[in-house]
mmCIF file of C-alpha atoms in Angstrom:
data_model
loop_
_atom_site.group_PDB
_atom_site.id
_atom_site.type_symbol
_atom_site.label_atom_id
_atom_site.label_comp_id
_atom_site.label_asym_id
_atom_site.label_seq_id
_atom_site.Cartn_x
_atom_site.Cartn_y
_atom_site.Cartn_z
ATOM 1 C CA UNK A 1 56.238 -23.584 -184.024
ATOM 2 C CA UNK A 2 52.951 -23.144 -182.269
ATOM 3 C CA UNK A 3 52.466 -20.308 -179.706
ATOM 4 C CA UNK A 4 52.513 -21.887 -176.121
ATOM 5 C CA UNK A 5 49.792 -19.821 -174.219
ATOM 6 C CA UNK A 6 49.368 -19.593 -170.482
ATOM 7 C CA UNK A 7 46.175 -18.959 -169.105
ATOM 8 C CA UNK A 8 45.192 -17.452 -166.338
ATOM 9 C CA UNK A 9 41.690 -17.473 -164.831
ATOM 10 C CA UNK A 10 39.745 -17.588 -162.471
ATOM 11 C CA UNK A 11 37.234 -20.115 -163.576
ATOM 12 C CA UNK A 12 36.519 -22.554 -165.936
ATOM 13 C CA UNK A 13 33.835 -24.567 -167.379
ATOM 14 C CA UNK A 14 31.619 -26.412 -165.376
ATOM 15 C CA UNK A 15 31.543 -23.392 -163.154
ATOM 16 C CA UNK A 16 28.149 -21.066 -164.497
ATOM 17 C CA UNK A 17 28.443 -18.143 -165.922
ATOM 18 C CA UNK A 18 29.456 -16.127 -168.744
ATOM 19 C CA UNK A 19 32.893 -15.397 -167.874
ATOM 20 C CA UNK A 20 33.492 -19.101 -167.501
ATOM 21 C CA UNK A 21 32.105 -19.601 -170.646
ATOM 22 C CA UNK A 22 34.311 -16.388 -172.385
ATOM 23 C CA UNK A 23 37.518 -18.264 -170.933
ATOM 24 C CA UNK A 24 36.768 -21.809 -172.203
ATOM 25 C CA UNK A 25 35.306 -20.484 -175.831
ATOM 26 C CA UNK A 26 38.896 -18.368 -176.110
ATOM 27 C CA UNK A 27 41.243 -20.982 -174.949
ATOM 28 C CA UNK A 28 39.305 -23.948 -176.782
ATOM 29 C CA UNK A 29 39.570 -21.569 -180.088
ATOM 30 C CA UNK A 30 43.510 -21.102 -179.444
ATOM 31 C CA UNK A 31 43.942 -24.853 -179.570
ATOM 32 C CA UNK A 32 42.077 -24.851 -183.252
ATOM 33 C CA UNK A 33 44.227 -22.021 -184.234
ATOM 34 C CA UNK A 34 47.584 -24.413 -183.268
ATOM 35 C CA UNK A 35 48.368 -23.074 -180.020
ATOM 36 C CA UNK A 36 49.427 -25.021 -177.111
ATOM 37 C CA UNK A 37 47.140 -24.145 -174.232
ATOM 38 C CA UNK A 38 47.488 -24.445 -170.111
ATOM 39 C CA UNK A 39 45.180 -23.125 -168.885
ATOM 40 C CA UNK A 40 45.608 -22.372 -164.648
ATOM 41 C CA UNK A 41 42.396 -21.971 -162.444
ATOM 42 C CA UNK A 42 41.324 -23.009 -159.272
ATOM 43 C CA UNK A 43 38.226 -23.796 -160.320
ATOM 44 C CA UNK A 44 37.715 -26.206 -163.306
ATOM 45 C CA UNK A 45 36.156 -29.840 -163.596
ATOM 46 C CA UNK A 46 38.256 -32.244 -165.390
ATOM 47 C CA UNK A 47 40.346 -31.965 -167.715
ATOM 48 C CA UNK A 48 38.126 -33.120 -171.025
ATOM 49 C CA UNK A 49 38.753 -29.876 -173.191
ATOM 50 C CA UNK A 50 40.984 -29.512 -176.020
ATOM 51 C CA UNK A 51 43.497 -27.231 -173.817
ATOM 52 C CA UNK A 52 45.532 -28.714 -170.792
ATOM 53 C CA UNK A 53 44.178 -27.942 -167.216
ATOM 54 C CA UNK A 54 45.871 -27.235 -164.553
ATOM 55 C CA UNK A 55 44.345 -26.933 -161.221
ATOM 56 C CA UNK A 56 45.945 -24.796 -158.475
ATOM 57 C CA UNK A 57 44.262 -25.133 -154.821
ATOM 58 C CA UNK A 58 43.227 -21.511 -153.510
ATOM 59 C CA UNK A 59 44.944 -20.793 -150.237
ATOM 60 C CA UNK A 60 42.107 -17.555 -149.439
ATOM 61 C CA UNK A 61 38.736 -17.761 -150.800
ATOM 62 C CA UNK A 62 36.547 -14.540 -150.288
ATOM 63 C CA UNK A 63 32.651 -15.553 -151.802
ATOM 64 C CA UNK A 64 33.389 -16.714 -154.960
ATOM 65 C CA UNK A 65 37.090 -15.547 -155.379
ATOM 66 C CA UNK A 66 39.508 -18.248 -154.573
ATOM 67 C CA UNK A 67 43.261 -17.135 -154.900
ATOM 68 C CA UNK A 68 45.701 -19.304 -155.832
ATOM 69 C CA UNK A 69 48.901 -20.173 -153.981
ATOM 70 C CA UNK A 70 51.780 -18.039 -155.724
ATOM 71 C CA UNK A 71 54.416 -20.572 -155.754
ATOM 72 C CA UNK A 72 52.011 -22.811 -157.585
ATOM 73 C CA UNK A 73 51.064 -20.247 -159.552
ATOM 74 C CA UNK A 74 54.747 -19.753 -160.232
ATOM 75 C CA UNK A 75 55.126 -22.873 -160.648
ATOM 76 C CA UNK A 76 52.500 -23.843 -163.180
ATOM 77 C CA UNK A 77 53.402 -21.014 -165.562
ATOM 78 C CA UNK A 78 57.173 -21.705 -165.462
ATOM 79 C CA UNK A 79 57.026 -25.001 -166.086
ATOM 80 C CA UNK A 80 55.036 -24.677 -168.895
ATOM 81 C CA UNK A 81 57.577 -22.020 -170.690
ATOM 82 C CA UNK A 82 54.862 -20.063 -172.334
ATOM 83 C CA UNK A 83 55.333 -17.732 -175.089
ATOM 84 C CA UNK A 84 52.861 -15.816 -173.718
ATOM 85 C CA UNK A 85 50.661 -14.999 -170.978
ATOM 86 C CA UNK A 86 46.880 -14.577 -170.451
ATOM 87 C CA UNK A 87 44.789 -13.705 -167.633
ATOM 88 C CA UNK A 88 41.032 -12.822 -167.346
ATOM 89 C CA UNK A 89 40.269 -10.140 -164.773
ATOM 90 C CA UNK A 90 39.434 -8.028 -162.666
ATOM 91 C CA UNK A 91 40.772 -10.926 -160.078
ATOM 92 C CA UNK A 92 43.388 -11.032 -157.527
ATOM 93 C CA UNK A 93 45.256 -14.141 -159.179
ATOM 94 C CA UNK A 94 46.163 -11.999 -162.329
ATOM 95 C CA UNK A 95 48.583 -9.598 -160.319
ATOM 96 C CA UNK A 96 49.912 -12.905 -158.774
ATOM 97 C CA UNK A 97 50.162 -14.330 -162.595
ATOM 98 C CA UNK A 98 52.214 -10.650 -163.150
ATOM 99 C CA UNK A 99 54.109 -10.496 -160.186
ATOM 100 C CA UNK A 100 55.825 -14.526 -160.857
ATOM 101 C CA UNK A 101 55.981 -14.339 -164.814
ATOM 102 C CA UNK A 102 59.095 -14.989 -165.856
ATOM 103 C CA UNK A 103 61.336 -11.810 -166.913
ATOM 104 C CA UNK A 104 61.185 -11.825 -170.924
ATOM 105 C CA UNK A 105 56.988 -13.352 -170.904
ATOM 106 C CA UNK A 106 54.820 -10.548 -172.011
ATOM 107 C CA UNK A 107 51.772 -10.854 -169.901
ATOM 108 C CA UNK A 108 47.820 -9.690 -171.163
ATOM 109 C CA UNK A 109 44.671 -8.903 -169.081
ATOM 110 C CA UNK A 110 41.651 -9.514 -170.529
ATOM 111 C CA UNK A 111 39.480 -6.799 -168.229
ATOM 112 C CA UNK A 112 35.882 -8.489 -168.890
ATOM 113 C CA UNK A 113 33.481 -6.454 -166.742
ATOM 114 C CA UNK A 114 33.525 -4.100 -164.005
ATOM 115 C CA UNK A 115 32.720 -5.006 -160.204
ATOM 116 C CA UNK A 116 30.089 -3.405 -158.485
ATOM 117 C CA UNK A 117 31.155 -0.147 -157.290
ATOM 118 C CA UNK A 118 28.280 0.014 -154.895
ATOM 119 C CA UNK A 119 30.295 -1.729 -152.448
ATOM 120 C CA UNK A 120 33.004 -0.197 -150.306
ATOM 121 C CA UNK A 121 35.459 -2.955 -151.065
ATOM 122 C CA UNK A 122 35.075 -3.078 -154.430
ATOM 123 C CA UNK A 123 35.815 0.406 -154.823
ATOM 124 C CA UNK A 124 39.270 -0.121 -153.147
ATOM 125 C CA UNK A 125 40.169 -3.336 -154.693
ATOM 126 C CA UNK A 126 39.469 -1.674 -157.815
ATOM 127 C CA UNK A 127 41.704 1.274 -157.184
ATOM 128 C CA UNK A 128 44.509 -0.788 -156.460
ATOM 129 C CA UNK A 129 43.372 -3.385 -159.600
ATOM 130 C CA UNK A 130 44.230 -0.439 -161.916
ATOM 131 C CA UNK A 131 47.448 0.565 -160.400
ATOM 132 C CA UNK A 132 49.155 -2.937 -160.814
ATOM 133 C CA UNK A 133 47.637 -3.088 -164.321
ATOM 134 C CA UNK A 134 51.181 -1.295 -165.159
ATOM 135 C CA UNK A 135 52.763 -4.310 -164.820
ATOM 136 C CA UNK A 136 50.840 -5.578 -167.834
ATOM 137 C CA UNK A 137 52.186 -5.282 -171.507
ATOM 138 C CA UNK A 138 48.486 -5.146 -173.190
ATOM 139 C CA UNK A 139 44.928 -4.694 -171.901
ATOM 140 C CA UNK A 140 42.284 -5.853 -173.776
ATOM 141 C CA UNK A 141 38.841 -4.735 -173.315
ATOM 142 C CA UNK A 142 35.693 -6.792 -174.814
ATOM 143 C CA UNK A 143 33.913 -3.842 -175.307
ATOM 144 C CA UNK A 144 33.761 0.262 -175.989
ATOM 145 C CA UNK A 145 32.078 0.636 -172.548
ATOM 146 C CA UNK A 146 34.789 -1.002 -170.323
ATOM 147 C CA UNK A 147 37.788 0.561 -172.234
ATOM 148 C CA UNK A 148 36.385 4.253 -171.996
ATOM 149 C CA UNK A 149 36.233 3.193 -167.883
ATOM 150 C CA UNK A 150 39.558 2.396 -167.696
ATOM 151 C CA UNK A 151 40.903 5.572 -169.520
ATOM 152 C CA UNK A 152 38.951 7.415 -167.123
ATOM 153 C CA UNK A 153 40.736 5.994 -164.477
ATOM 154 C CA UNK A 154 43.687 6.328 -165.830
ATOM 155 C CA UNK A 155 45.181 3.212 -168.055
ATOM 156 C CA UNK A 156 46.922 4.358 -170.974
ATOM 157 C CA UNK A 157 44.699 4.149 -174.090
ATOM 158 C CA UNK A 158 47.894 3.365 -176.308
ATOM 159 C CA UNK A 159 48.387 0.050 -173.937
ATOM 160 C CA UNK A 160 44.185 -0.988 -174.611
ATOM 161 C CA UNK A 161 42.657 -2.665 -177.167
ATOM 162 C CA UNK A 162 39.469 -3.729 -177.617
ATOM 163 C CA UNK A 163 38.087 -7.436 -178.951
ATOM 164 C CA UNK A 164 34.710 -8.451 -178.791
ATOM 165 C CA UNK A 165 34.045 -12.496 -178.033
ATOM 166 C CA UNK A 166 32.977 -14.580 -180.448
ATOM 167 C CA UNK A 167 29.959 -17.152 -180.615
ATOM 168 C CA UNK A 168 30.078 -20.853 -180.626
ATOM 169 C CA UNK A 169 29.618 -22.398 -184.115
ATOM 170 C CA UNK A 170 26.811 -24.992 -182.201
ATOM 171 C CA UNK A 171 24.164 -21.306 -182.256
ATOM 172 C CA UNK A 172 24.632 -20.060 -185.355
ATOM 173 C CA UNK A 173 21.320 -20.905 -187.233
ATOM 174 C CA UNK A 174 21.730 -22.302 -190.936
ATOM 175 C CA UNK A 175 18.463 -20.457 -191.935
ATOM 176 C CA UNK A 176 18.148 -16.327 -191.998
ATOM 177 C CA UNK A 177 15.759 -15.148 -189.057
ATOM 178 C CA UNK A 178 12.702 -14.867 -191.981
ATOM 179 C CA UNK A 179 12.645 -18.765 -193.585
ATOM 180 C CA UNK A 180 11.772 -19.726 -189.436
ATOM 181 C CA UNK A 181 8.493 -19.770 -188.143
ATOM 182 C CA UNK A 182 8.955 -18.417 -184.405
ATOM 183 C CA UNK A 183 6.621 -18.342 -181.319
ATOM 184 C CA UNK A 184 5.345 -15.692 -179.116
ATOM 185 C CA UNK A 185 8.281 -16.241 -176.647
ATOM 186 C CA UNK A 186 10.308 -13.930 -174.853
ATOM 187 C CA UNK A 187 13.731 -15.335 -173.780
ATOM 188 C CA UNK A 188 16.088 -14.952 -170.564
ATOM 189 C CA UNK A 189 19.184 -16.745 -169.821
ATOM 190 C CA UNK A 190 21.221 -16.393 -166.702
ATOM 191 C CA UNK A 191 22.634 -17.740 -163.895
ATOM 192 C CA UNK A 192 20.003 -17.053 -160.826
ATOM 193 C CA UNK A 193 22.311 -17.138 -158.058
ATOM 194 C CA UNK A 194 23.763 -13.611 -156.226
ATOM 195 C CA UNK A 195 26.719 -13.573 -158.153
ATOM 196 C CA UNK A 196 24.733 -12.998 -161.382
ATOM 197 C CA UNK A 197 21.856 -11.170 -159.363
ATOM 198 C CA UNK A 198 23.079 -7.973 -161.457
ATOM 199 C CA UNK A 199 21.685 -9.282 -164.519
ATOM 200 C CA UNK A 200 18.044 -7.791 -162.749
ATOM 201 C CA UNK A 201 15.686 -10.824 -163.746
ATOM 202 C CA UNK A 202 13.507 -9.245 -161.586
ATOM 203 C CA UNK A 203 13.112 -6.319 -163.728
ATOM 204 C CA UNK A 204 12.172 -8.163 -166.611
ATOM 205 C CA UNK A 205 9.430 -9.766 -164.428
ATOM 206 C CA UNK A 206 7.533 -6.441 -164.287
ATOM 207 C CA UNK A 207 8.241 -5.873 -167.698
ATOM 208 C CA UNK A 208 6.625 -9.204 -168.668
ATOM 209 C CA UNK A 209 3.326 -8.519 -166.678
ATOM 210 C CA UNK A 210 2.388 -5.126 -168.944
ATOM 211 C CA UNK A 211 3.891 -6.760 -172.124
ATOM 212 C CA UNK A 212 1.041 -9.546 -171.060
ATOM 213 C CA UNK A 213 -1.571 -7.468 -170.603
ATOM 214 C CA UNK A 214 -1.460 -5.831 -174.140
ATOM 215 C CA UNK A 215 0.030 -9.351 -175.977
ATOM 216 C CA UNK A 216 -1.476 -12.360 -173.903
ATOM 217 C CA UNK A 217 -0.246 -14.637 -176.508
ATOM 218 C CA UNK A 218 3.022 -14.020 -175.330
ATOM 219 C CA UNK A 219 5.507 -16.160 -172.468
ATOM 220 C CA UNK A 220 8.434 -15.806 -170.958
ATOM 221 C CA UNK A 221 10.769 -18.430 -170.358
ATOM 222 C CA UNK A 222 13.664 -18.206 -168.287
ATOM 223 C CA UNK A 223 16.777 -20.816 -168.659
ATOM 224 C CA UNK A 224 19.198 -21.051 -165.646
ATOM 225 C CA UNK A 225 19.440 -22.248 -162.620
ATOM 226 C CA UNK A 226 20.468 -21.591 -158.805
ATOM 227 C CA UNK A 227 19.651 -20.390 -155.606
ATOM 228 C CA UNK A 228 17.556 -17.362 -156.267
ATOM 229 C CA UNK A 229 15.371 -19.717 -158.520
ATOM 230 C CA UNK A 230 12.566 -19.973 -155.792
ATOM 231 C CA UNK A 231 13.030 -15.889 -154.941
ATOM 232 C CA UNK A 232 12.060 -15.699 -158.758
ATOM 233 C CA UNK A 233 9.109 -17.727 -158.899
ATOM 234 C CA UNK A 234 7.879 -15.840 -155.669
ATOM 235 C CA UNK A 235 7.660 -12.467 -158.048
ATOM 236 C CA UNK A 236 5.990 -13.953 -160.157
ATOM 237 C CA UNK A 237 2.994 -15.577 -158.561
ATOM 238 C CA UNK A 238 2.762 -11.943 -156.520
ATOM 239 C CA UNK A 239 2.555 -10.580 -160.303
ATOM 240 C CA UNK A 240 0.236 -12.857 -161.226
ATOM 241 C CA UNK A 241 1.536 -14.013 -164.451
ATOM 242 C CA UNK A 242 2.558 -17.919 -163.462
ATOM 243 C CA UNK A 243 0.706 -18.943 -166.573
ATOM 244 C CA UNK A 244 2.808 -17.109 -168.471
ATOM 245 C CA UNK A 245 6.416 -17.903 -167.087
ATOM 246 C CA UNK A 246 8.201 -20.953 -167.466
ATOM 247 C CA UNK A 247 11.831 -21.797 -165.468
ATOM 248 C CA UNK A 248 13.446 -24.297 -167.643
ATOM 249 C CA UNK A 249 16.672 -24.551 -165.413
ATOM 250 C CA UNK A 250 19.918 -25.416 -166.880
ATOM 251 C CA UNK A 251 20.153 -26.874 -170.166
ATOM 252 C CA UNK A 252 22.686 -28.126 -172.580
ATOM 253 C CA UNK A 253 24.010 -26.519 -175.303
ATOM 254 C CA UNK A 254 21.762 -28.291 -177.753
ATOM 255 C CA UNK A 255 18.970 -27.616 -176.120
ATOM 256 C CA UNK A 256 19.432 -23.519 -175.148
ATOM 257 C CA UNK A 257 20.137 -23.377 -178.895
ATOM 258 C CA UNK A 258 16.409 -24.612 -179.756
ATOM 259 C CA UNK A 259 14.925 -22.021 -177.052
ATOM 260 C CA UNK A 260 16.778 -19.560 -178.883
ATOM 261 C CA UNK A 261 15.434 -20.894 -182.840
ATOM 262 C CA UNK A 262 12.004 -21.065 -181.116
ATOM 263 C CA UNK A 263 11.713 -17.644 -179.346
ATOM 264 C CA UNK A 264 11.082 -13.767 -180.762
ATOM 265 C CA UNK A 265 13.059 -11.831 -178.671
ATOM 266 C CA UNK A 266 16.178 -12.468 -176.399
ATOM 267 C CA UNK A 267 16.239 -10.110 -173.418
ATOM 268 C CA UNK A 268 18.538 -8.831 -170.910
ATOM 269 C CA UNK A 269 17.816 -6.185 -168.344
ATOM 270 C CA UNK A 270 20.742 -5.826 -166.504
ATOM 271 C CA UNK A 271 21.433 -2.172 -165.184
ATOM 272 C CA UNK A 272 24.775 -2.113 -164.905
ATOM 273 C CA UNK A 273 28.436 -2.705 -166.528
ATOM 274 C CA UNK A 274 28.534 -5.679 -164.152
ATOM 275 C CA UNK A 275 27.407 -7.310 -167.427
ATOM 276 C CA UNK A 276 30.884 -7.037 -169.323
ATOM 277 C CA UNK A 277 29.420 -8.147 -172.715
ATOM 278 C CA UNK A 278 26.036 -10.387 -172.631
ATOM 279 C CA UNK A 279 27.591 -13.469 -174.159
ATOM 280 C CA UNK A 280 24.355 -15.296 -174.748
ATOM 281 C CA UNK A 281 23.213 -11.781 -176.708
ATOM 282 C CA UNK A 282 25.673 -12.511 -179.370
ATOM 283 C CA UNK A 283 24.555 -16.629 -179.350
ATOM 284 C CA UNK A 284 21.279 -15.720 -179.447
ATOM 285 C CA UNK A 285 21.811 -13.274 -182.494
ATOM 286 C CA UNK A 286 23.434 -16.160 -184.294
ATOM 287 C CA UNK A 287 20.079 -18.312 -183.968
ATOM 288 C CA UNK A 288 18.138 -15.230 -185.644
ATOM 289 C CA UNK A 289 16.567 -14.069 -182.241
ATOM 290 C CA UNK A 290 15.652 -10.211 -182.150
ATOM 291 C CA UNK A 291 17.221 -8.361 -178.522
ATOM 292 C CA UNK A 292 16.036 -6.238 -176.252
ATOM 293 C CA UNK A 293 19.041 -4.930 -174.078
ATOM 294 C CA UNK A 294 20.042 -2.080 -171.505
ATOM 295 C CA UNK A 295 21.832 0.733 -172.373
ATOM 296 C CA UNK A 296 24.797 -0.099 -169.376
ATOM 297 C CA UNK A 297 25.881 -3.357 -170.387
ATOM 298 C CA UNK A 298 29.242 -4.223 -172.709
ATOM 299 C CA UNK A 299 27.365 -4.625 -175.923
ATOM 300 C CA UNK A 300 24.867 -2.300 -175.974
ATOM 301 C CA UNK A 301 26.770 -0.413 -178.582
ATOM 302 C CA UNK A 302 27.523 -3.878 -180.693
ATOM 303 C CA UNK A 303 23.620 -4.756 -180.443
ATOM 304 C CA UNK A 304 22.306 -1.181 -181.446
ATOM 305 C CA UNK A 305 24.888 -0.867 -184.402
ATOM 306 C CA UNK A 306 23.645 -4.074 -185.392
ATOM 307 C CA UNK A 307 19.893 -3.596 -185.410
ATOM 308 C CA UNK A 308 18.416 -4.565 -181.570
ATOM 309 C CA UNK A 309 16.338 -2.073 -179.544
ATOM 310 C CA UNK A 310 18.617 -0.599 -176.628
ATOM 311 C CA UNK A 311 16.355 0.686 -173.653
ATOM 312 C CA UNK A 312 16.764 2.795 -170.477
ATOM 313 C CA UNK A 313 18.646 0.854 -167.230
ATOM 314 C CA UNK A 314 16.201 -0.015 -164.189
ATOM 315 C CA UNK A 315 13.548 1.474 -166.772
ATOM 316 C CA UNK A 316 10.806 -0.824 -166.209
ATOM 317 C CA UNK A 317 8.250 0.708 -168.387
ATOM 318 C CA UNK A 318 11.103 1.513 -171.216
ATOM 319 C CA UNK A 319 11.813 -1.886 -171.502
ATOM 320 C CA UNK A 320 7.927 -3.679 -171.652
ATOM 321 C CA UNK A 321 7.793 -0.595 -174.254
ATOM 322 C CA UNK A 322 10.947 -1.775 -176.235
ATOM 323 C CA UNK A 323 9.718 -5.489 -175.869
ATOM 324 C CA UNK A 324 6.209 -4.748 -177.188
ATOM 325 C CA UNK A 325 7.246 -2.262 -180.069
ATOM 326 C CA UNK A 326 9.179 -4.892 -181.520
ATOM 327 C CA UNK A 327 5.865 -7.661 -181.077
ATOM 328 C CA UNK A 328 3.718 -4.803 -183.096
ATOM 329 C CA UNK A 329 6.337 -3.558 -185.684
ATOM 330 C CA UNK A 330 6.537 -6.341 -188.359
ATOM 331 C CA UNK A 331 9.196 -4.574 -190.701
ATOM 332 C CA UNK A 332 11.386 -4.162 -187.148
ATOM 333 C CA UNK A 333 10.792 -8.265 -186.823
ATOM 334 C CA UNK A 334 11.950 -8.695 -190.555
ATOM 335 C CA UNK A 335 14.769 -6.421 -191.111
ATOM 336 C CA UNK A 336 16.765 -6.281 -188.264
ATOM 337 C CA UNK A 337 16.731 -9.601 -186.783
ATOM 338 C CA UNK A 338 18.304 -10.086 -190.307
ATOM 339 C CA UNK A 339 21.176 -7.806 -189.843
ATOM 340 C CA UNK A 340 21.441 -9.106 -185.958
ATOM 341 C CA UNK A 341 22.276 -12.360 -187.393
ATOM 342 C CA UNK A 342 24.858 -11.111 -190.045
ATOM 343 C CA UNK A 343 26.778 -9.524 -187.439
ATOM 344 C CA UNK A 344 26.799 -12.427 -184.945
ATOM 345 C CA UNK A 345 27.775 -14.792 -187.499
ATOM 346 C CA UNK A 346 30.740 -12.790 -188.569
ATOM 347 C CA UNK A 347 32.238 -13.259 -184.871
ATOM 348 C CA UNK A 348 33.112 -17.096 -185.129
ATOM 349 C CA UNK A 349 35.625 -17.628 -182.081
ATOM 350 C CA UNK A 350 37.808 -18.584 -185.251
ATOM 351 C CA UNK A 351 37.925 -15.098 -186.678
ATOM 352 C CA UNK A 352 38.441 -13.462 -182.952
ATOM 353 C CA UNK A 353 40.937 -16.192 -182.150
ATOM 354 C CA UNK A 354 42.916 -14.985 -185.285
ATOM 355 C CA UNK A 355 42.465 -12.015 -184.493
ATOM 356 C CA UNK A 356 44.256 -12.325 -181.114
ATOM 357 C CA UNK A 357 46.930 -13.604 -182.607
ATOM 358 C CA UNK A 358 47.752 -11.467 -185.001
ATOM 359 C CA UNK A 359 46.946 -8.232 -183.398
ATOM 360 C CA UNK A 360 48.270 -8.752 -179.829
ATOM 361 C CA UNK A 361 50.522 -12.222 -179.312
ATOM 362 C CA UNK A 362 52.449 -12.164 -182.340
ATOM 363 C CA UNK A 363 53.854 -8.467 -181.751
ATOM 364 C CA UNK A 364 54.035 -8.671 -178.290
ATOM 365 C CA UNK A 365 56.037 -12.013 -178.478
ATOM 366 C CA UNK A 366 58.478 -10.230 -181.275
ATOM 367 C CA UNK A 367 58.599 -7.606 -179.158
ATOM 368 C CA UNK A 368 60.172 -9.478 -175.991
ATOM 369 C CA UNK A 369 62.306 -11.305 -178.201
ATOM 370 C CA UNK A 370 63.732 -8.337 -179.585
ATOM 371 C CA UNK A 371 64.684 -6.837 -175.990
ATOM 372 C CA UNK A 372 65.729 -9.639 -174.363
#
């Protein structure tokens, strides 16, 4: 009989971002693996995935966090009769998921990122985030960084584990990094909007304009749109490098995949842990692209194991220094990109699906069966 998984989030696909995009890779994957799949968001477009959507209207929205109503929250999840029960967090509508589970449902938090504990309110919504966490029966981290912040504050290592996403099977590149000829293109995707204004494409931007100066051959483009797009372009013609930036906007799948195949070197600056993981790291990996990451975000550790340059947060000139070593090393270009796209392509969502359900559903469901 095939596990019946409730999902919890709190957004979906076509919303941007790479949370969204976490939560419909993982839920699509459990459908492949034979689950049955609800998933429950507020936000979602309609319902043409492989999982079931259902859409609960928010009865408080605060920015972009909408809370759902709890009775049809309740509602939703009961009437389902899951197995099990999944939400992605830090958000509000997890503890509501926890709070009107029924009795013998296990319930798992997937605790993607961290929220910006510059802000007042963040701070204290995060201090009472990790005390209701008790009411969950596993937390699962995507990455070394996050877990090692909630055992600081407390959570019970023996309740954490720690699974990394996977990467869409639509990235991975047939051909090994070296059999493709690339250009001299730097890479940046994001969201530009102030939700995703942590990711620091502005620090990239003064990057670009010494890695110019030494390799004028070289461009940047940047795909994503939003909002802060015409901020963006501002920087740049006060850098004076418009020649040598392009803003593709959004793009499809298809076509993000052939800006990876076609550039060097993937890059993200962002500063902070705000950046759980760095999804399109790992997709970009898959296509053969070289990286160029911070230090501070979720897969640092997964991208320097594997063979990318990790640089200094906020480091401006550490970072046109990691670009540009890479651009004048060619053994760097050959061998790691290699091993880069080895390790990406041996995290199909697939194997992590699997994974969850082998490590954490199956002995958590025997485990409720057993008591109840």
């Amino acid at each position: 009989m095939s596990t019946r998984v409730a999902f919890v989030a709190p957004s979906f696909p076509p919303s941007d971002g790479g949370g969204q995009r976490y939560n419909h890779e993982l839920a699509t994957a459990f459908v492949r693996a034979g689950c049955h799949v609800r998933v429950v968001t507020p936000f979602s477009g309609p319902a043409l995935h492989a999982y079931e959507v259902c859409k609960i209207a928010g009865i408080v929205q605060y920015k972009q966090i909408r809370i759902m109503s709890p009775i049809g929250l309740g509602r939703a999840i009961k009437s389902f009769s899951p197995d099990i029960i999944q939400t992605a967090g830090p958000d509000p509508n997890e503890l509501t998921a926890a709070a009107v589970r029924p009795k013998r449902v296990p319930i798992v938090s997937v605790f993607q990122t961290d929220l910006n504990l510059a802000k007042v309110s963040s701070r204290v919504y995060t201090l009472i985030h990790l005390r209701e966490l008790r009411w969950f029966d596993r937390v699962v981290c995507t990455n070394e960084i996050v877990a090692r912040g909630l055992q600081a504050r407390g959570v019970s290592a023996a309740r954490m584990s720690i699974m990394p996403p996977g990467v869409s099977e639509v990235f991975v590149a047939e051909e090994k990094p070296a059999q493709r000829t690339r250009e001299p293109l730097l890479l940046f995707v994001g969201v530009l909007d102030d939700a995703h204004a942590y990711k620091r494409l502005d620090i990239l931007l003064q990057a670009c304009k010494i890695v110019f100066q030494k390799q004028p051959a070289y461009s940047l483009v940047v795909v994503g749109g939003g909002p802060s797009l015409a901020k963006h372009r501002m920087q740049v013609q006060e850098l004076d490098i418009t020649a040598r930036v392009r803003f593709a906007g959004r793009v499809s799948d298809h076509e993000l995949r052939e800006y990876y195949r076609r550039a060097q070197i993937c890059v993200l600056p962002s500063p902070t842990i705000q950046e759980g993981f760095g999804l399109t790291l790992l997709e970009a990996m898959a296509s053969g692209c070289f990286i160029v990451a911070s230090s501070a975000i979720g897969a640092a550790s997964l991208v320097e194991r594997s063979g990318g340059l990790i640089v200094r947060p906020f480091d401006v000139d550490d970072l046109a220094n990691g670009i540009l070593r890479f651009i004048e090393d060619v053994d760097l270009r050959e061998n790691r990109s290699a091993r880069l796209y080895d390790v990406a392509r041996g995290l199909s969502w697939s194997k992590i699906a699997q994974r969850w359900l082998t490590e954490i559903f199956e002995p958590l469901i025997a485990e409720s069966r057993r008591i109840w």
